[in-house]
Coordinates of C-alpha atoms in Angstrom, one line a residue:
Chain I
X1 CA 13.2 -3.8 20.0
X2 CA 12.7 -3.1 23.9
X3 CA 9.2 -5.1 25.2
X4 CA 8.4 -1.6 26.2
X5 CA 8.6 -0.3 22.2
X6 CA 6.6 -3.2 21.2
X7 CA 4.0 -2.6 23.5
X8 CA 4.0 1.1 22.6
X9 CA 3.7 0.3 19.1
X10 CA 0.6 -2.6 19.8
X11 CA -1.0 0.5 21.5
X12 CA -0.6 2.8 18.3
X13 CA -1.5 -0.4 15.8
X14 CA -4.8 -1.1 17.9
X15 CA -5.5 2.8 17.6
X16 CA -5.2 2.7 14.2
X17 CA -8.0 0.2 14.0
X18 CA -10.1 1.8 16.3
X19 CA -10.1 4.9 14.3
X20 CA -10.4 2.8 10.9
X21 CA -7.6 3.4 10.2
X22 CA -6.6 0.6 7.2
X23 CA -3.0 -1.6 7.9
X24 CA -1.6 -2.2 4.8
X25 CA 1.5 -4.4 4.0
X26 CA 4.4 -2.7 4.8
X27 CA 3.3 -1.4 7.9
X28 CA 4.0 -2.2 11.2
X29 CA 1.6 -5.0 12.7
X30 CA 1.7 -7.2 15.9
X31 CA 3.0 -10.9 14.8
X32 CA -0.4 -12.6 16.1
X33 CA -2.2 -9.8 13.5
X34 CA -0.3 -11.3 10.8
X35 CA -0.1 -14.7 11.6
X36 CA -4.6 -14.9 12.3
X37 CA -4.8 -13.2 8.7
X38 CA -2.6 -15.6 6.7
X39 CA -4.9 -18.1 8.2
X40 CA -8.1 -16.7 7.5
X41 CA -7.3 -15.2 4.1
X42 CA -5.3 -18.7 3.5
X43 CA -8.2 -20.9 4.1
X44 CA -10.9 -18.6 2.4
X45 CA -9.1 -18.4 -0.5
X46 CA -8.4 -22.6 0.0
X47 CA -12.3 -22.7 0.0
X48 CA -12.9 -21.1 -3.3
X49 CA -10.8 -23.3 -4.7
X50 CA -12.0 -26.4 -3.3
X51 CA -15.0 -25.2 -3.6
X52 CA -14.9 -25.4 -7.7
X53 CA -15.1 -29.2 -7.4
X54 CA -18.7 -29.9 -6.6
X55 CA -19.9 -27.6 -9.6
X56 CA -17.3 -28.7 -11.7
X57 CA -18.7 -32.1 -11.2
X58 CA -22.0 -31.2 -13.0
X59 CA -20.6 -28.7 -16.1
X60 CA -21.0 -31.3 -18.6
X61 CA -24.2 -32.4 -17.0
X62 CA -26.3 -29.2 -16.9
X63 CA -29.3 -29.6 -18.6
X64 CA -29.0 -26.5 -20.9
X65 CA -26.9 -24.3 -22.4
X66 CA -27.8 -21.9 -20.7
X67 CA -27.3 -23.7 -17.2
X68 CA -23.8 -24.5 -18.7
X69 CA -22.3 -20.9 -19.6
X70 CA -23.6 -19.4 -15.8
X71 CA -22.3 -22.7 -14.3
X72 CA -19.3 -22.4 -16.3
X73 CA -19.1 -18.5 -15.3
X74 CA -19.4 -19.1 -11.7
X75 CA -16.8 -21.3 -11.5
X76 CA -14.3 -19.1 -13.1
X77 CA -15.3 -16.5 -10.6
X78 CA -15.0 -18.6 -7.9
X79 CA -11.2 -19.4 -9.2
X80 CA -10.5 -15.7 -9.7
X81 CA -11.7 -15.4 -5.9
X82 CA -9.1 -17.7 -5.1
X83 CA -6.5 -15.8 -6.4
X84 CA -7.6 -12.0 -5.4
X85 CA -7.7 -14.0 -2.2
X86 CA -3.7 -15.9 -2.2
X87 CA -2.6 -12.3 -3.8
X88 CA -3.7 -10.5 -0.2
X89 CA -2.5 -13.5 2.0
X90 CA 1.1 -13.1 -0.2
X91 CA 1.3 -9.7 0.6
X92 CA 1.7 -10.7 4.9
X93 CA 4.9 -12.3 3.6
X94 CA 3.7 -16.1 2.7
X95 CA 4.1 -17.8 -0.7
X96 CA 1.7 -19.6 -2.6
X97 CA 3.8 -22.6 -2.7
X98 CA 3.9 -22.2 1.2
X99 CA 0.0 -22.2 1.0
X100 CA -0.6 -25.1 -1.3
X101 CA 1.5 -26.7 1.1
X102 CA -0.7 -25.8 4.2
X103 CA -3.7 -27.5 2.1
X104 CA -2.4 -30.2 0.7
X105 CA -0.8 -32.0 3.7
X106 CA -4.3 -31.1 5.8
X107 CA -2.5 -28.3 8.0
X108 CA -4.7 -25.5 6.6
X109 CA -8.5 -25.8 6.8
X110 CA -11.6 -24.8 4.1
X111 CA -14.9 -24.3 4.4
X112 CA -16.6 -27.7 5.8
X113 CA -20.0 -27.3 3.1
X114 CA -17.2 -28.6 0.1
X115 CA -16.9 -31.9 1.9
X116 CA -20.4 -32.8 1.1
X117 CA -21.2 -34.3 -2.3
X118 CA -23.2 -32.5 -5.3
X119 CA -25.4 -35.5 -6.3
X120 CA -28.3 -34.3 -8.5
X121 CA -28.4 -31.0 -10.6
X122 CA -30.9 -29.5 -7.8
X123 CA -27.9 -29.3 -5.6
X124 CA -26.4 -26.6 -8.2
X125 CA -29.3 -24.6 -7.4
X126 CA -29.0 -25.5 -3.6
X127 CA -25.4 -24.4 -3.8
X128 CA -26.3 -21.2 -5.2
X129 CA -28.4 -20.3 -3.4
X130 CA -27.6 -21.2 0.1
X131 CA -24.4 -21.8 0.6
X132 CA -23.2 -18.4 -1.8
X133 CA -26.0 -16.8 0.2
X134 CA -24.4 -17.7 3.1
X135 CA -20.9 -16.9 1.8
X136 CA -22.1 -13.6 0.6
X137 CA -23.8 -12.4 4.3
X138 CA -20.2 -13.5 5.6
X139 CA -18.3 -11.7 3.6
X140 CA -20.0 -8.3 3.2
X141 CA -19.3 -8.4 6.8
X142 CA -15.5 -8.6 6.2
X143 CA -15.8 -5.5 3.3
X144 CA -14.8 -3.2 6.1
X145 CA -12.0 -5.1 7.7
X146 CA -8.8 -3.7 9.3
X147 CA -6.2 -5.3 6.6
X148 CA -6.7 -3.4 3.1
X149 CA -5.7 -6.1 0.7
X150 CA -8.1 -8.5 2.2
X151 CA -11.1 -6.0 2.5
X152 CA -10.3 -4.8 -1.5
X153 CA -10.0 -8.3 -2.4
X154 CA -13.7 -8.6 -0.4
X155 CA -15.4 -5.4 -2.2
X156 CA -14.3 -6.9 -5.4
X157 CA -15.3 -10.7 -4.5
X158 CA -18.8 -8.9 -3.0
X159 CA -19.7 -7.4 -6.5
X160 CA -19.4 -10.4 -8.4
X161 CA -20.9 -13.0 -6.0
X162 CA -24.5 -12.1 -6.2
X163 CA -25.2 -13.6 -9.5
X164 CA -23.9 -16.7 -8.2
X165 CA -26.7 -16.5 -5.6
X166 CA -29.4 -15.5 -8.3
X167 CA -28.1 -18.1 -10.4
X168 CA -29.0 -20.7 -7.9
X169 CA -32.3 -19.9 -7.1
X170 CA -33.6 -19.3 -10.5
X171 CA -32.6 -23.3 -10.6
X172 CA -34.6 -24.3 -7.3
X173 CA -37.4 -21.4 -8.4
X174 CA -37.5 -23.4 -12.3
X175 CA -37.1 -26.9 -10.4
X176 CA -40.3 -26.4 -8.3
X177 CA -42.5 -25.3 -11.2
X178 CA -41.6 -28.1 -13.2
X179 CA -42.9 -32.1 -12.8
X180 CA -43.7 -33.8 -8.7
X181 CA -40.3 -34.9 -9.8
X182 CA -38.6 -32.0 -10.0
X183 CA -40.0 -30.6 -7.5
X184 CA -38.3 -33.7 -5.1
X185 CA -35.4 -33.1 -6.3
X186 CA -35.3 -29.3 -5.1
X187 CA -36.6 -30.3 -1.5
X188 CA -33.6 -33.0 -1.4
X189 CA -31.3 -30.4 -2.5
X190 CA -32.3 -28.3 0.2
X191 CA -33.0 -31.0 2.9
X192 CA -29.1 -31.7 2.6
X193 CA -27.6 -28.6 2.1
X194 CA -29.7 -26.6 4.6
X195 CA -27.9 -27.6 8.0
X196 CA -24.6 -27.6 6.7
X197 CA -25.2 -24.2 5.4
X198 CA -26.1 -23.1 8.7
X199 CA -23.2 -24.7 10.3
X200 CA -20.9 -22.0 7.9
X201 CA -21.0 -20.0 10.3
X202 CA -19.1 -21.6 12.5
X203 CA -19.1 -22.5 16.1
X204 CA -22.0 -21.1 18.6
X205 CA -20.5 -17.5 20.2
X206 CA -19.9 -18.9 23.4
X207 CA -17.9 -22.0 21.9
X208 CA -15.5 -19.6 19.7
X209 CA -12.3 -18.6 21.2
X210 CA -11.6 -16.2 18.8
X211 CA -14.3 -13.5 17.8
X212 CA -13.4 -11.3 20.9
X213 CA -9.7 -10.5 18.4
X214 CA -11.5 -10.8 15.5
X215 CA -14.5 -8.6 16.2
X216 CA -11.5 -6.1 18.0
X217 CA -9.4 -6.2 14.5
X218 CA -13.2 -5.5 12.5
X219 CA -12.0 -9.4 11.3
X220 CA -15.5 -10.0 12.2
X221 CA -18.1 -7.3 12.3
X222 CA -21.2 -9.5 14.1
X223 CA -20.6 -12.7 15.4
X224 CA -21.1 -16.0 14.3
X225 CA -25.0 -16.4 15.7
X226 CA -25.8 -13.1 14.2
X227 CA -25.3 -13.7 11.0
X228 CA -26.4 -17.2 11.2
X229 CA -29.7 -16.1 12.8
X230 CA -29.7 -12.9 9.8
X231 CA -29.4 -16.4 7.3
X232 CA -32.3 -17.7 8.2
X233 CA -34.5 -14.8 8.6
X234 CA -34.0 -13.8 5.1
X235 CA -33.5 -17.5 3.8
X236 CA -37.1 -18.8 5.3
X237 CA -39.5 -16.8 3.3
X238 CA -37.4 -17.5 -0.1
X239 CA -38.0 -21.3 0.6
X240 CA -41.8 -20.4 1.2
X241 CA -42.3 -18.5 -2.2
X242 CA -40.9 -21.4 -4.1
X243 CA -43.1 -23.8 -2.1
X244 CA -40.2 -25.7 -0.5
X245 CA -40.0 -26.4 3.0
X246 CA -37.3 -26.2 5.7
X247 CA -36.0 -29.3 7.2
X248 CA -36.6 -27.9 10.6
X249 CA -39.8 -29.0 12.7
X250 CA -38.8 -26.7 15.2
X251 CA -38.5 -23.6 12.9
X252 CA -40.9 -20.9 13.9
X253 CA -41.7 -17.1 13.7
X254 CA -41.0 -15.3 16.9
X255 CA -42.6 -12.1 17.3
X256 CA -40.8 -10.4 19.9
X257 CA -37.4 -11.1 18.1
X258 CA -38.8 -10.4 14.9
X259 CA -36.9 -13.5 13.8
X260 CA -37.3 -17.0 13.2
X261 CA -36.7 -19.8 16.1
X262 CA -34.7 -22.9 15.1
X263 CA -33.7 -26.1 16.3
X264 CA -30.3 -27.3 17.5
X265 CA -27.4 -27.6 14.8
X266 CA -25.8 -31.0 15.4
X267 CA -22.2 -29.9 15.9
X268 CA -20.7 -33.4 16.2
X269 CA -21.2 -33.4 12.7
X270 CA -19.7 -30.1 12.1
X271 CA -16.2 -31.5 14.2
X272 CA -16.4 -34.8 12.5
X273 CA -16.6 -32.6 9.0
X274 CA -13.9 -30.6 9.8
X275 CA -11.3 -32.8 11.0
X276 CA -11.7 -34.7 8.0
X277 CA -14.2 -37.0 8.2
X278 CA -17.0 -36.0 6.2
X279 CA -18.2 -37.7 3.1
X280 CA -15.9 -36.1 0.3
X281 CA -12.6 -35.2 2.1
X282 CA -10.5 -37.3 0.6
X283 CA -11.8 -36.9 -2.7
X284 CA -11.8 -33.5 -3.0
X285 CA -8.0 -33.3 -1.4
X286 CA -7.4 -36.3 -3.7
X287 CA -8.3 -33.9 -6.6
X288 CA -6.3 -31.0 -5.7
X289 CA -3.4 -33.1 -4.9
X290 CA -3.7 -34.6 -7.9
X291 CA -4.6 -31.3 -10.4
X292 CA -1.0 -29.7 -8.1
X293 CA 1.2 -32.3 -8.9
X294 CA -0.3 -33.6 -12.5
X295 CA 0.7 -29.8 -13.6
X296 CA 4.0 -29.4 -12.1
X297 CA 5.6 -29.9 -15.9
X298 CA 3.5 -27.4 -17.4
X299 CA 4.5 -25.2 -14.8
X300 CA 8.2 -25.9 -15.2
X301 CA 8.0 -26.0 -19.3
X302 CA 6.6 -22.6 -19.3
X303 CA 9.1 -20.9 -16.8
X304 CA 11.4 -23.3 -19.5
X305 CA 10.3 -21.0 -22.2
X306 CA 10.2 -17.5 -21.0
X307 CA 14.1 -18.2 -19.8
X308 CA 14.9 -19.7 -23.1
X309 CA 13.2 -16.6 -24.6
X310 CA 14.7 -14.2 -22.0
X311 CA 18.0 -15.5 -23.0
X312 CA 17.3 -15.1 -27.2
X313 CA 16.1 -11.5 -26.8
X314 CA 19.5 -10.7 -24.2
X315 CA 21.9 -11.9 -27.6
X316 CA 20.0 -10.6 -29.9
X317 CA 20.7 -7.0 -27.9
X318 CA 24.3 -7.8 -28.1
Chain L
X1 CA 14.9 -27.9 -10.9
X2 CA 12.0 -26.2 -9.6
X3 CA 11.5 -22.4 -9.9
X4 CA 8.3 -20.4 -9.2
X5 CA 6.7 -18.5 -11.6
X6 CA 7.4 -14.9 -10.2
X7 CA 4.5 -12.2 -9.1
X8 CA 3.4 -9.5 -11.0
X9 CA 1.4 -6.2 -10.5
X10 CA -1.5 -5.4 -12.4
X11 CA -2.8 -1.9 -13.0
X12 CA -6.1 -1.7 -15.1
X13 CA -7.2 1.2 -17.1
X14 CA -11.4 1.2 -16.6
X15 CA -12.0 3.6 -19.7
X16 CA -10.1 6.2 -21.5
X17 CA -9.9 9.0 -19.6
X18 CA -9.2 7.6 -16.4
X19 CA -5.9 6.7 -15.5
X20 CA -4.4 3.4 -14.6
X21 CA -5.3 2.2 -11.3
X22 CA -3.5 -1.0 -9.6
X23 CA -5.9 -4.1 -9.1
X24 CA -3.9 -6.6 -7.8
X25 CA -1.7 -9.3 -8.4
X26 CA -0.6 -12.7 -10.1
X27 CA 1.9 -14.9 -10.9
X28 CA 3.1 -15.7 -14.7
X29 CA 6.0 -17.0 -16.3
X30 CA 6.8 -14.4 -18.6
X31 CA 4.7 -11.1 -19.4
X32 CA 2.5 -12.1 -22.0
X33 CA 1.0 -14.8 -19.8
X34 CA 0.7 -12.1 -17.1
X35 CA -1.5 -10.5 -19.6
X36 CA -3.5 -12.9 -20.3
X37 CA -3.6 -14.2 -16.6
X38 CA -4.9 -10.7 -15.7
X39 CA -7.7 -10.7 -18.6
X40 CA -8.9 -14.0 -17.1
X41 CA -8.5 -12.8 -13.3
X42 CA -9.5 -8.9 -13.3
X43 CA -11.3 -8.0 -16.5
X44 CA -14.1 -11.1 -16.4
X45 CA -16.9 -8.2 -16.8
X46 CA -15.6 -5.5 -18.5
X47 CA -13.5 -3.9 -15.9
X48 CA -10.7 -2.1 -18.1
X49 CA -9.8 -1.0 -21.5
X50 CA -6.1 -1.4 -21.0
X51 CA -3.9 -3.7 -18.6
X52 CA 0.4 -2.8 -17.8
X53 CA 1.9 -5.7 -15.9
X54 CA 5.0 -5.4 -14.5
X55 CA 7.2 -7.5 -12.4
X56 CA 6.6 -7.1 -9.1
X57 CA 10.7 -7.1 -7.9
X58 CA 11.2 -4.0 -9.9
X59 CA 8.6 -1.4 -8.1
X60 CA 10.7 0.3 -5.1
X61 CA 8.2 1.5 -2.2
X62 CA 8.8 3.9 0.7
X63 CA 8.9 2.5 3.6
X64 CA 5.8 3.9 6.1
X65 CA 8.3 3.7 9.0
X66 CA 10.1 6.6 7.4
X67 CA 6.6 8.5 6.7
X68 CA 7.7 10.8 9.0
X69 CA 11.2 12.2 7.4
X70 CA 9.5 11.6 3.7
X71 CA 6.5 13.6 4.2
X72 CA 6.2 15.5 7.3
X73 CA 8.2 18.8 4.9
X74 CA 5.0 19.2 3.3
X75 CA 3.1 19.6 6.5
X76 CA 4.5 23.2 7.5
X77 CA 4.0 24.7 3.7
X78 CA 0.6 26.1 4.5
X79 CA 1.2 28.7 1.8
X80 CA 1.3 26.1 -0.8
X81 CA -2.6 26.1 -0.2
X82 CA -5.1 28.5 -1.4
X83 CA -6.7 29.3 1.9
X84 CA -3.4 30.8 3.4
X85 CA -4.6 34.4 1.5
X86 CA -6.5 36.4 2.4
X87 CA -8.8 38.0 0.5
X88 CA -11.6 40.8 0.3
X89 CA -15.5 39.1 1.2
X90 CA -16.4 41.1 -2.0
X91 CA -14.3 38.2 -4.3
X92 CA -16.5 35.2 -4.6
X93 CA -15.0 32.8 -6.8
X94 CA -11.1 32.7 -7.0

């Protein structure tokens, strides 16, 4: 193709998207569409799987039953996420061994938040509640993006997420009825998991290179201080009803925003986090890595059996 | 030796009466564990009645290049819709 035809069809593919129009997978798209949603799709999917690891940590631990199915429940949905999620990125023509690939060797990113450890059963609740809340306010957002496999895989992963959120705060709300104790417990939970949660949203608008694309291909809908400020706003008075308090001495109403004020985010942490050198990395890699390669017979024994079968049923036609 | 288990297409049947509606994909070995692999993955809460899996190598799709050729002979048929006749104000419903 001429430069001239390509840039004649980048003008007809941006149209598209202006009129929300939906790409799907056989059409034409500019390479730098396809190659920014493998990456995205790639690494959120790479984050619900990762991101089974610090609940599956405390399954056997919950403290009842009825901790343990929901637990249980919101893991599974968190693995079913994953796959909605690798069946879109598939579709842009990458495999899922390619993918696996990405995240195992450290090319392809996840969300930061699973690098930090799940230490006491408070920080199921805290999980729940603020980092799914987090997840969920992100990815409503992408419900009405440009590339229909991902925003179908969104709807669906929409629907099912807010009983993970409910799930968790029914644990923070039971934690900070119950014994001085307990209550500790849920403010630890949330003293740790609050900044990183904030930090989800990634970088500070004027330090991200990429939300003028991604808002132009509706791969972001507000940006990243938007939603992070929408976070807190409806996060605060949920923390205030249950009696627990923010970890933020600068936190404070502010009237003509009709929003809360809060202090700075320390983003060398974020960096240090993302490039690998936050307190689980290696671990949860470790365990991927491990759970990958650990499988690779059962994999190859049961493509073993459906050939063997295959080949059975093809004689016993003859 | 190593071969990937290949990808199948899932189409879900929500209740009788409705027909079957494609909800994604998977991979499995064979088709049974297809089946089961989209019990697990798209009917957690009671999303379908009935599941067909097929392998995803055997559906042929039109290519939305050709859009044009393939459907643009249904464009010019305004007579196969009813609002092409014309008819007396008098008739109401028809």
């Amino acid at each position: 193709m001429s430069e001239e035809q390509i840039k004649n069809l980048e003008e007809q593919f941006e149209a598209r998207i202006v009129r929300d129009d939906k790409i799907e997978p056989k059409d034409w798209m500019p390479e730098k569409y396809r190659q920014t949603h493998i990456r995205q799709i790639s690494q959120h999917a790479h984050s619900e799987i990762v991101g089974m690891l610090p609940e599956g940590n405390w399954i056997t631990r919950a403290p009842s039953l009825r901790r343990k199915v929901a637990l249980l429940a919101k893991v599974q949905d968190e693995g079913g996420h994953g796959l909605y999620l690798y069946s879109a990125a598939e579709t842009l023509g990458i495999s899922r061994d390619e993918m696996f690939e990405q995240l195992h060797s450290g090319k392809a990113k996840y969300s930061s938040i699973f690098n930090y450890p799940a230490l006491t059963w408070a920080d199921m609740g805290a999980i729940g509640w603020l980092v799914d809340g987090a997840a969920i306010i992100n990815q409503v957002a992408l419900c009405g993006t440009s590339y229909g496999p991902y925003a179908r895989a969104m709807v669906r992963i929409c629907k099912e997420e807010s009983f993970h959120q409910r799930q968790g705060y029914e644990i923070m709300l039971k934690l900070s009825e119950g014994t001085q104790e307990q209550k500790d417990m849920a403010q630890d939970a949330l003293n740790r998991f609050w900044w990183p949660s904030l930090m989800m949203f990634g970088p500070k608008d004027d330090e991200s290179p990429h939300t003028a694309q991604s808002m132009k291909w509706k791969l972001k809908r507000k940006t990243n201080d938007d939603l992070r400020q929408q976070f807190v706003d409806q996060t605060v008075p949920q923390a205030e009803l249950i009696g627990l308090t923010i970890p933020d001495p600068d936190l404070k109403w502010n009237e003509d925003k009709k929003g809360y004020d809060f202090g700075p985010i320390d983003w060398d942490e974020f960096w240090q986090v993302v490039k690998g050198h936050g307190p689980c990395n290696k671990e949860r890699m470790k365990a991927r890595v491990n759970a990958w390669e650990e499988g690779a017979w059962v994999r190859d024994a049961a493509m073993a059996y459906a050939e063997k079968q295959q080949e059975r049923k093809e004689k016993q036609a003859v | 030796m190593k071969k990937n288990w290949p990808l199948w297409e899932v189409f879900v049947r929500s209740k009788n009466g409705l027909e079957h509606r494609h909800f994604g994909s998977l991979h499995a070995a064979d088709a049974d564990m297809a089946l089961e692999n989209a019990r697990d993955v798209y009917t957690r809460r009671n999303e379908g009645v009935s599941i067909w899996v097929v392998e995803s190598k055997h559906i042929t799709a039109s290519n939305p290049e050709h859009n044009g050729e393939l459907f643009e002979p249904a464009q010019d048929k305004v007579y196969r819709h009813p609002t092409f006749y014309n008819l007396p104000d008098e008739i109401k419903h028809m």
